[in-house]
Amino acid sequence: MRILLALYFFTFFANATSCIETEEQNAKWDAAYASKFKINSVLNESTYSISVSIPQEIDGQSFNLAGIIIGNKNNPVFYSALKIFEDEGEAKVWFLVKADAIEKHSLILSYGDGCGISINVPVVVN
C-alpha cells in the first residue's frame, strides 16, 4: 500500500515543470522587443503622465501581464501590476511619475502562458 501511495504522489511531481530564465535570455528578449512598445510622456506641472501602447501579441504569444518596477529589478523598491485599458483600438497602460523622481522606472511585460516571454522596458521621461 505504501508503494502505491508513493507512486501516486510521484506522478504529480513528475508532471511539474519549471521555467528558468537566464540574464542572457532576458537581455535578448529586451533587445529584440523593447522597441515594440510606444511610450508617450507628458509633463503636467510637477508630474509626468505616461501611457504605453502594448502589442497584443509577440511571436505568436498573447499579452498576459504588465507591471511597473521602481528601482532595480532584482531588488525593487516598489512593484505593482498595471491595469490594461483600450484606447483608440490599442491596449495601453497608464501611470504617473514625479518629475523630480530619481529612481529608475521599468515596465515588465509578459507574453504567453507558462514559460513565455518576459520583456523589461526602461521608462525614460526626460
PDB file of C-alpha atoms in Angstrom:
ATOM      1  CA  MET A   1       0.000   0.000   0.000  1.00  0.00           C
ATOM      2  CA  ARG A   2       2.836   2.401   0.829  1.00  0.00           C
ATOM      3  CA  ILE A   3       4.392   1.786  -2.573  1.00  0.00           C
ATOM      4  CA  LEU A   4       1.122   2.621  -4.345  1.00  0.00           C
ATOM      5  CA  LEU A   5       0.766   5.803  -2.319  1.00  0.00           C
ATOM      6  CA  ALA A   6       4.357   6.798  -3.114  1.00  0.00           C
ATOM      7  CA  LEU A   7       3.815   6.135  -6.836  1.00  0.00           C
ATOM      8  CA  TYR A   8       0.598   8.162  -6.741  1.00  0.00           C
ATOM      9  CA  PHE A   9       2.404  11.229  -5.384  1.00  0.00           C
ATOM     10  CA  PHE A  10       5.373  10.679  -7.702  1.00  0.00           C
ATOM     11  CA  THR A  11       3.125  11.105 -10.750  1.00  0.00           C
ATOM     12  CA  PHE A  12       2.165  14.598  -9.558  1.00  0.00           C
ATOM     13  CA  PHE A  13       5.792  15.577  -9.028  1.00  0.00           C
ATOM     14  CA  ALA A  14       6.855  14.146 -12.380  1.00  0.00           C
ATOM     15  CA  ASN A  15       4.369  16.390 -14.206  1.00  0.00           C
ATOM     16  CA  ALA A  16       5.663  19.594 -12.625  1.00  0.00           C
ATOM     17  CA  THR A  17       7.533  21.966 -14.894  1.00  0.00           C
ATOM     18  CA  SER A  18       9.810  24.852 -14.117  1.00  0.00           C
ATOM     19  CA  CYS A  19      10.941  27.844 -16.097  1.00  0.00           C
ATOM     20  CA  ILE A  20      14.420  29.171 -15.647  1.00  0.00           C
ATOM     21  CA  GLU A  21      15.110  32.434 -17.443  1.00  0.00           C
ATOM     22  CA  THR A  22      18.738  33.433 -17.691  1.00  0.00           C
ATOM     23  CA  GLU A  23      20.014  37.015 -17.732  1.00  0.00           C
ATOM     24  CA  GLU A  24      21.275  36.301 -21.261  1.00  0.00           C
ATOM     25  CA  GLN A  25      17.814  35.215 -22.453  1.00  0.00           C
ATOM     26  CA  ASN A  26      16.173  38.240 -20.808  1.00  0.00           C
ATOM     27  CA  ALA A  27      18.710  40.571 -22.468  1.00  0.00           C
ATOM     28  CA  LYS A  28      17.921  39.011 -25.877  1.00  0.00           C
ATOM     29  CA  TRP A  29      14.171  39.498 -25.373  1.00  0.00           C
ATOM     30  CA  ASP A  30      14.704  43.087 -24.188  1.00  0.00           C
ATOM     31  CA  ALA A  31      16.871  43.922 -27.219  1.00  0.00           C
ATOM     32  CA  ALA A  32      14.515  42.254 -29.690  1.00  0.00           C
ATOM     33  CA  TYR A  33      11.163  43.522 -28.396  1.00  0.00           C
ATOM     34  CA  ALA A  34      11.561  46.706 -26.280  1.00  0.00           C
ATOM     35  CA  SER A  35      11.181  48.909 -29.374  1.00  0.00           C
ATOM     36  CA  LYS A  36       7.667  47.484 -29.995  1.00  0.00           C
ATOM     37  CA  PHE A  37       6.276  49.470 -27.039  1.00  0.00           C
ATOM     38  CA  LYS A  38       5.355  53.122 -27.684  1.00  0.00           C
ATOM     39  CA  ILE A  39       5.942  55.278 -24.608  1.00  0.00           C
ATOM     40  CA  ASN A  40       4.283  58.699 -24.516  1.00  0.00           C
ATOM     41  CA  SER A  41       5.082  61.061 -21.630  1.00  0.00           C
ATOM     42  CA  VAL A  42       3.508  64.463 -20.995  1.00  0.00           C
ATOM     43  CA  LEU A  43       4.687  66.841 -18.262  1.00  0.00           C
ATOM     44  CA  ASN A  44       1.804  68.325 -16.242  1.00  0.00           C
ATOM     45  CA  GLU A  45       3.212  70.756 -13.652  1.00  0.00           C
ATOM     46  CA  SER A  46       5.447  68.514 -11.495  1.00  0.00           C
ATOM     47  CA  THR A  47       4.265  65.104 -12.742  1.00  0.00           C
ATOM     48  CA  TYR A  48       4.754  63.091 -15.913  1.00  0.00           C
ATOM     49  CA  SER A  49       1.677  61.326 -17.251  1.00  0.00           C
ATOM     50  CA  ILE A  50       2.939  58.218 -19.032  1.00  0.00           C
ATOM     51  CA  SER A  51       0.953  55.974 -21.351  1.00  0.00           C
ATOM     52  CA  VAL A  52       2.392  52.927 -23.068  1.00  0.00           C
ATOM     53  CA  SER A  53       0.921  51.174 -26.119  1.00  0.00           C
ATOM     54  CA  ILE A  54       1.222  47.408 -25.838  1.00  0.00           C
ATOM     55  CA  PRO A  55       1.170  44.925 -28.744  1.00  0.00           C
ATOM     56  CA  GLN A  56      -1.495  42.243 -28.241  1.00  0.00           C
ATOM     57  CA  GLU A  57       0.878  39.520 -29.436  1.00  0.00           C
ATOM     58  CA  ILE A  58       4.625  38.921 -29.790  1.00  0.00           C
ATOM     59  CA  ASP A  59       5.974  35.893 -31.664  1.00  0.00           C
ATOM     60  CA  GLY A  60       2.561  34.239 -31.589  1.00  0.00           C
ATOM     61  CA  GLN A  61       2.254  34.599 -27.807  1.00  0.00           C
ATOM     62  CA  SER A  62      -0.632  36.641 -26.389  1.00  0.00           C
ATOM     63  CA  PHE A  63      -0.146  39.524 -23.979  1.00  0.00           C
ATOM     64  CA  ASN A  64      -0.514  38.369 -20.387  1.00  0.00           C
ATOM     65  CA  LEU A  65       0.563  40.928 -17.761  1.00  0.00           C
ATOM     66  CA  ALA A  66       2.080  44.393 -17.285  1.00  0.00           C
ATOM     67  CA  GLY A  67       3.774  45.683 -14.166  1.00  0.00           C
ATOM     68  CA  ILE A  68       5.934  48.598 -13.077  1.00  0.00           C
ATOM     69  CA  ILE A  69       9.125  48.325 -11.063  1.00  0.00           C
ATOM     70  CA  ILE A  70      10.716  51.242  -9.262  1.00  0.00           C
ATOM     71  CA  GLY A  71      14.402  50.703  -8.519  1.00  0.00           C
ATOM     72  CA  ASN A  72      16.497  47.721  -9.538  1.00  0.00           C
ATOM     73  CA  LYS A  73      14.511  44.799 -10.997  1.00  0.00           C
ATOM     74  CA  ASN A  74      16.490  42.334  -8.846  1.00  0.00           C
ATOM     75  CA  ASN A  75      15.859  44.351  -5.675  1.00  0.00           C
ATOM     76  CA  PRO A  76      12.905  46.674  -6.339  1.00  0.00           C
ATOM     77  CA  VAL A  77      11.782  49.480  -4.056  1.00  0.00           C
ATOM     78  CA  PHE A  78       8.238  49.027  -5.389  1.00  0.00           C
ATOM     79  CA  TYR A  79       6.352  46.732  -7.781  1.00  0.00           C
ATOM     80  CA  SER A  80       2.731  46.808  -8.910  1.00  0.00           C
ATOM     81  CA  ALA A  81       0.692  45.209 -11.648  1.00  0.00           C
ATOM     82  CA  LEU A  82      -0.850  47.746 -14.037  1.00  0.00           C
ATOM     83  CA  LYS A  83      -4.427  47.720 -15.292  1.00  0.00           C
ATOM     84  CA  ILE A  84      -4.705  47.422 -19.076  1.00  0.00           C
ATOM     85  CA  PHE A  85      -7.280  49.513 -20.923  1.00  0.00           C
ATOM     86  CA  GLU A  86      -8.189  50.024 -24.568  1.00  0.00           C
ATOM     87  CA  ASP A  87      -7.759  53.416 -26.252  1.00  0.00           C
ATOM     88  CA  GLU A  88      -8.157  54.048 -29.987  1.00  0.00           C
ATOM     89  CA  GLY A  89      -8.078  50.304 -30.658  1.00  0.00           C
ATOM     90  CA  GLU A  90      -4.794  49.759 -28.762  1.00  0.00           C
ATOM     91  CA  ALA A  91      -4.085  48.084 -25.440  1.00  0.00           C
ATOM     92  CA  LYS A  92      -2.406  50.562 -23.088  1.00  0.00           C
ATOM     93  CA  VAL A  93      -1.237  51.083 -19.525  1.00  0.00           C
ATOM     94  CA  TRP A  94      -1.038  54.438 -17.785  1.00  0.00           C
ATOM     95  CA  PHE A  95       0.723  55.748 -14.674  1.00  0.00           C
ATOM     96  CA  LEU A  96       2.178  58.933 -13.156  1.00  0.00           C
ATOM     97  CA  VAL A  97       5.791  59.705 -12.215  1.00  0.00           C
ATOM     98  CA  LYS A  98       7.044  62.707 -10.249  1.00  0.00           C
ATOM     99  CA  ALA A  99       9.139  64.949 -12.494  1.00  0.00           C
ATOM    100  CA  ASP A 100      11.955  65.109  -9.933  1.00  0.00           C
ATOM    101  CA  ALA A 101      11.977  61.344  -9.257  1.00  0.00           C
ATOM    102  CA  ILE A 102      15.496  59.946  -9.204  1.00  0.00           C
ATOM    103  CA  GLU A 103      14.518  56.281  -9.035  1.00  0.00           C
ATOM    104  CA  LYS A 104      14.754  54.088 -12.104  1.00  0.00           C
ATOM    105  CA  HIS A 105      11.356  53.053 -13.533  1.00  0.00           C
ATOM    106  CA  SER A 106      10.869  49.964 -15.717  1.00  0.00           C
ATOM    107  CA  LEU A 107       7.923  48.115 -17.182  1.00  0.00           C
ATOM    108  CA  ILE A 108       7.813  44.332 -17.051  1.00  0.00           C
ATOM    109  CA  LEU A 109       5.610  42.868 -19.785  1.00  0.00           C
ATOM    110  CA  SER A 110       4.755  39.202 -20.042  1.00  0.00           C
ATOM    111  CA  TYR A 111       3.573  37.252 -23.081  1.00  0.00           C
ATOM    112  CA  GLY A 112       2.350  33.670 -23.307  1.00  0.00           C
ATOM    113  CA  ASP A 113       1.357  31.120 -20.699  1.00  0.00           C
ATOM    114  CA  GLY A 114       3.792  29.213 -18.530  1.00  0.00           C
ATOM    115  CA  CYS A 115       7.296  29.703 -19.873  1.00  0.00           C
ATOM    116  CA  GLY A 116       6.503  32.703 -22.063  1.00  0.00           C
ATOM    117  CA  ILE A 117       8.403  35.860 -22.933  1.00  0.00           C
ATOM    118  CA  SER A 118       9.252  38.495 -20.309  1.00  0.00           C
ATOM    119  CA  ILE A 119      10.361  41.942 -21.502  1.00  0.00           C
ATOM    120  CA  ASN A 120      11.885  44.729 -19.408  1.00  0.00           C
ATOM    121  CA  VAL A 121      11.280  48.214 -20.885  1.00  0.00           C
ATOM    122  CA  PRO A 122      13.037  51.166 -19.199  1.00  0.00           C
ATOM    123  CA  VAL A 123      10.870  54.276 -18.797  1.00  0.00           C
ATOM    124  CA  VAL A 124      12.860  57.433 -19.550  1.00  0.00           C
ATOM    125  CA  VAL A 125      10.851  60.618 -19.064  1.00  0.00           C
ATOM    126  CA  ASN A 126      13.317  63.478 -19.541  1.00  0.00           C
TER     127      ASN A 126
END
